[in-house]
Amino acid sequence: MKTNPLGTLRKGKTIQQYLEGARTPVRTTFSQILSQEKESANKQSETPVVTIGTISKDNPTVANLLMDSPNYKKDCFKIIHSELNRKKEYRKISAGSTVYINKQTNEITWQKNDAKNITMTNNNTTTNLPTKISNRPQVLIDSHFRGNDVINETGDVSERLANAVLKYIGKPYKEINCYGLVVRGLKNLGVRYDGNGGLLEKLVKMAEDEGKPKNAYMNGEGIVAASGSTVYYKSFVRVKNPEIQAKEVFKEIEPYLKKGLILSFSAESKGHTGIISNKDNDWTFINSGRLDNQNYYSPLKKGVGEEKLLQEIENWFKLSHKLNESLKITVGEIKEEKLTAFLDNSKTKIV
């Protein structure tokens, strides 16, 4: 009897069926081996951490970078205030730092320009990630900023004021009202507000000299009068066509617009103030109040936000029309030479 070279066939199986089920080695081509090794290497080198941008003059906060990202814009504040990120020291992020996000956990991390590795800012752990060099120029640091309150950068004093208030976006109204927002911005520039020789003392004296209540100038108009100059002013005895009149005012002030101007609205029974800024080539209004014209998604309904400037102007014309009250609109610019009088020269100066 001849021996079957395939071995003993199991009962009921054909030779073809046996061949298909046999555990014979699979021949692999050289190109397949290279492809498999490459795929394996790619999987090992893959990291869920991606760059979302660099802290700069145009994007001074992590929130700005997230809002510029189509992937994270909608969940910006949810990410920042998450369990992983809420305790991070964002104020210590220096200008020029590259900011990263973990695509799986949404954890925020950052890297200084002079660092070789990214320091993960978890409570008690650090993880080194591959360095990614940014092509963006480093923003120089000004000496007038104190502590870690704001992102330090160059620019005229108005622009620095606009950037100084950005970090308060997302704060509820009960923590910061509209006037308090402007004051905090000025404090971040090194302006002494309280105490002897402070800006508050000047505002009170201005009111007393004119026989007005002490708080008469504790508003945007008062700050401009004490530390700057008026760029635009217009008064309306009565508002008849809110939308039309608002557009006319916007058209009148548009040639003078720049980041950091202080805009104030004053009706007979209400008032409001904030800082003019610019986002994505649109004029905006950083303020604290009811947020119904935000230029991005946010769950915050009342607090500090950045809203569309034209729509905010329209809001106040509509409100004055509804209340049947007069309306005054003032746009002012703070001046470095006037702010010098309110600086603690032993600690800081505006440069």
Short mmCIF file of N, CA and C in Angstrom, two decimals, residues 225-294:
data_model
loop_
_atom_site.label_atom_id
_atom_site.label_comp_id
_atom_site.label_asym_id
_atom_site.label_seq_id
_atom_site.Cartn_x
_atom_site.Cartn_y
_atom_site.Cartn_z
N ALA A 225 -12.86 110.24 30.92
CA ALA A 225 -12.62 111.64 31.30
C ALA A 225 -11.37 111.78 32.17
N ALA A 226 -11.13 110.79 33.04
CA ALA A 226 -10.00 110.87 33.97
C ALA A 226 -8.69 110.37 33.39
N SER A 227 -8.77 109.45 32.43
CA SER A 227 -7.53 108.82 31.96
C SER A 227 -7.39 108.74 30.46
N GLY A 228 -8.21 109.50 29.73
CA GLY A 228 -8.10 109.42 28.28
C GLY A 228 -8.76 110.58 27.58
N SER A 229 -9.29 110.32 26.40
CA SER A 229 -9.95 111.37 25.62
C SER A 229 -11.12 110.78 24.85
N THR A 230 -12.11 111.62 24.57
CA THR A 230 -13.30 111.17 23.86
C THR A 230 -13.04 111.12 22.36
N VAL A 231 -13.37 109.99 21.76
CA VAL A 231 -13.21 109.80 20.31
C VAL A 231 -14.52 110.13 19.58
N TYR A 232 -15.64 109.78 20.22
CA TYR A 232 -16.95 109.98 19.59
C TYR A 232 -17.99 110.17 20.69
N TYR A 233 -18.92 111.09 20.45
CA TYR A 233 -20.02 111.31 21.38
C TYR A 233 -21.26 111.75 20.60
N LYS A 234 -22.40 111.17 20.95
CA LYS A 234 -23.65 111.59 20.32
C LYS A 234 -24.80 111.35 21.28
N SER A 235 -25.73 112.28 21.28
CA SER A 235 -26.88 112.20 22.19
C SER A 235 -28.17 112.20 21.38
N PHE A 236 -29.11 111.37 21.78
CA PHE A 236 -30.41 111.26 21.12
C PHE A 236 -31.49 111.55 22.16
N VAL A 237 -32.24 112.62 21.95
CA VAL A 237 -33.31 112.98 22.89
C VAL A 237 -34.35 111.87 22.94
N ARG A 238 -34.72 111.35 21.78
CA ARG A 238 -35.64 110.23 21.70
C ARG A 238 -35.24 109.37 20.50
N VAL A 239 -35.40 108.06 20.67
CA VAL A 239 -35.07 107.12 19.59
C VAL A 239 -36.36 106.77 18.85
N LYS A 240 -36.36 107.00 17.55
CA LYS A 240 -37.56 106.75 16.75
C LYS A 240 -37.43 105.51 15.87
N ASN A 241 -36.25 105.31 15.27
CA ASN A 241 -36.02 104.16 14.38
C ASN A 241 -34.75 103.43 14.83
N PRO A 242 -34.86 102.53 15.81
CA PRO A 242 -33.70 101.91 16.43
C PRO A 242 -32.69 101.30 15.47
N GLU A 243 -33.14 100.47 14.55
CA GLU A 243 -32.21 99.78 13.65
C GLU A 243 -31.52 100.75 12.72
N ILE A 244 -32.27 101.69 12.17
CA ILE A 244 -31.69 102.66 11.23
C ILE A 244 -30.69 103.57 11.95
N GLN A 245 -31.07 104.07 13.11
CA GLN A 245 -30.19 104.97 13.85
C GLN A 245 -28.95 104.25 14.35
N ALA A 246 -29.09 102.98 14.72
CA ALA A 246 -27.93 102.20 15.17
C ALA A 246 -26.93 102.03 14.04
N LYS A 247 -27.42 101.72 12.85
CA LYS A 247 -26.53 101.55 11.70
C LYS A 247 -25.85 102.86 11.33
N GLU A 248 -26.55 103.97 11.49
CA GLU A 248 -25.96 105.28 11.20
C GLU A 248 -24.82 105.58 12.18
N VAL A 249 -25.03 105.26 13.46
CA VAL A 249 -23.98 105.48 14.46
C VAL A 249 -22.79 104.59 14.18
N PHE A 250 -23.04 103.33 13.86
CA PHE A 250 -21.95 102.41 13.56
C PHE A 250 -21.13 102.91 12.38
N LYS A 251 -21.81 103.42 11.37
CA LYS A 251 -21.12 103.95 10.20
C LYS A 251 -20.28 105.17 10.55
N GLU A 252 -20.76 105.97 11.49
CA GLU A 252 -20.04 107.18 11.91
C GLU A 252 -18.79 106.84 12.72
N ILE A 253 -18.90 105.82 13.58
CA ILE A 253 -17.74 105.52 14.44
C ILE A 253 -16.77 104.54 13.79
N GLU A 254 -17.20 103.85 12.74
CA GLU A 254 -16.35 102.80 12.13
C GLU A 254 -14.96 103.30 11.73
N PRO A 255 -14.82 104.51 11.17
CA PRO A 255 -13.47 104.97 10.79
C PRO A 255 -12.53 105.15 11.98
N TYR A 256 -13.08 105.28 13.19
CA TYR A 256 -12.27 105.53 14.38
C TYR A 256 -12.04 104.26 15.22
N LEU A 257 -12.67 103.16 14.80
CA LEU A 257 -12.61 101.96 15.62
C LEU A 257 -11.21 101.36 15.70
N LYS A 258 -10.86 100.88 16.88
CA LYS A 258 -9.62 100.15 17.12
C LYS A 258 -9.81 99.33 18.39
N LYS A 259 -9.01 98.32 18.55
CA LYS A 259 -9.10 97.48 19.75
C LYS A 259 -8.77 98.29 20.99
N GLY A 260 -9.58 98.13 22.03
CA GLY A 260 -9.28 98.76 23.30
C GLY A 260 -10.01 100.05 23.58
N LEU A 261 -10.82 100.54 22.64
CA LEU A 261 -11.62 101.73 22.92
C LEU A 261 -12.72 101.37 23.91
N ILE A 262 -13.04 102.32 24.77
CA ILE A 262 -14.09 102.09 25.77
C ILE A 262 -15.41 102.66 25.24
N LEU A 263 -16.40 101.80 25.11
CA LEU A 263 -17.72 102.20 24.60
C LEU A 263 -18.71 102.22 25.75
N SER A 264 -19.46 103.33 25.85
CA SER A 264 -20.44 103.46 26.94
C SER A 264 -21.80 103.87 26.39
N PHE A 265 -22.85 103.28 26.96
CA PHE A 265 -24.23 103.64 26.65
C PHE A 265 -24.85 104.21 27.92
N SER A 266 -25.59 105.28 27.78
CA SER A 266 -26.22 105.89 28.95
C SER A 266 -27.64 106.34 28.61
N ALA A 267 -28.61 105.57 29.14
CA ALA A 267 -30.01 105.99 29.05
C ALA A 267 -30.35 106.68 30.36
N GLU A 268 -31.57 107.15 30.52
CA GLU A 268 -31.94 107.88 31.74
C GLU A 268 -31.98 106.98 32.97
N SER A 269 -32.32 105.70 32.76
CA SER A 269 -32.44 104.79 33.91
C SER A 269 -31.44 103.64 33.90
N LYS A 270 -30.68 103.51 32.84
CA LYS A 270 -29.73 102.41 32.72
C LYS A 270 -28.45 102.87 32.04
N GLY A 271 -27.38 102.11 32.29
CA GLY A 271 -26.10 102.41 31.66
C GLY A 271 -25.31 101.14 31.45
N HIS A 272 -24.33 101.21 30.57
CA HIS A 272 -23.54 100.01 30.26
C HIS A 272 -22.21 100.45 29.65
N THR A 273 -21.15 99.64 29.86
CA THR A 273 -19.85 99.96 29.28
C THR A 273 -19.09 98.67 28.97
N GLY A 274 -18.09 98.75 28.14
CA GLY A 274 -17.28 97.60 27.76
C GLY A 274 -16.15 98.03 26.85
N ILE A 275 -15.45 97.04 26.31
CA ILE A 275 -14.26 97.29 25.49
C ILE A 275 -14.49 96.82 24.07
N ILE A 276 -14.18 97.67 23.11
CA ILE A 276 -14.27 97.31 21.70
C ILE A 276 -13.09 96.43 21.32
N SER A 277 -13.36 95.38 20.55
CA SER A 277 -12.29 94.50 20.10
C SER A 277 -12.59 94.06 18.67
N ASN A 278 -11.82 93.10 18.19
CA ASN A 278 -12.01 92.63 16.82
C ASN A 278 -11.76 91.13 16.77
N LYS A 279 -12.65 90.40 16.16
CA LYS A 279 -12.53 88.95 16.05
C LYS A 279 -12.91 88.52 14.65
N ASP A 280 -11.97 87.83 13.97
CA ASP A 280 -12.22 87.35 12.61
C ASP A 280 -12.66 88.49 11.69
N ASN A 281 -11.98 89.65 11.84
CA ASN A 281 -12.24 90.83 11.01
C ASN A 281 -13.62 91.45 11.24
N ASP A 282 -14.27 91.10 12.35
CA ASP A 282 -15.54 91.72 12.72
C ASP A 282 -15.35 92.48 14.03
N TRP A 283 -15.94 93.68 14.12
CA TRP A 283 -15.84 94.47 15.34
C TRP A 283 -16.73 93.86 16.41
N THR A 284 -16.18 93.71 17.60
CA THR A 284 -16.88 93.06 18.70
C THR A 284 -16.89 93.95 19.94
N PHE A 285 -17.64 93.53 20.94
CA PHE A 285 -17.79 94.29 22.18
C PHE A 285 -17.63 93.33 23.35
N ILE A 286 -16.52 93.46 24.09
CA ILE A 286 -16.28 92.62 25.26
C ILE A 286 -16.92 93.32 26.45
N ASN A 287 -17.90 92.67 27.06
CA ASN A 287 -18.65 93.31 28.14
C ASN A 287 -19.22 92.25 29.07
N SER A 288 -19.81 92.71 30.16
CA SER A 288 -20.47 91.79 31.09
C SER A 288 -21.93 92.21 31.23
N GLY A 289 -22.80 91.31 30.89
CA GLY A 289 -24.23 91.60 30.94
C GLY A 289 -24.99 90.44 30.32
N ARG A 290 -26.18 90.70 29.85
CA ARG A 290 -26.95 89.67 29.17
C ARG A 290 -26.33 89.42 27.81
N LEU A 291 -26.01 88.16 27.53
CA LEU A 291 -25.28 87.82 26.31
C LEU A 291 -26.24 87.23 25.28
N ASP A 292 -26.68 88.08 24.37
CA ASP A 292 -27.61 87.62 23.34
C ASP A 292 -27.10 87.85 21.93
N ASN A 293 -25.86 88.35 21.82
CA ASN A 293 -25.28 88.58 20.49
C ASN A 293 -23.86 88.03 20.40
N GLN A 294 -23.60 86.91 21.08
CA GLN A 294 -22.26 86.36 21.08
C GLN A 294 -21.87 85.87 19.69
#
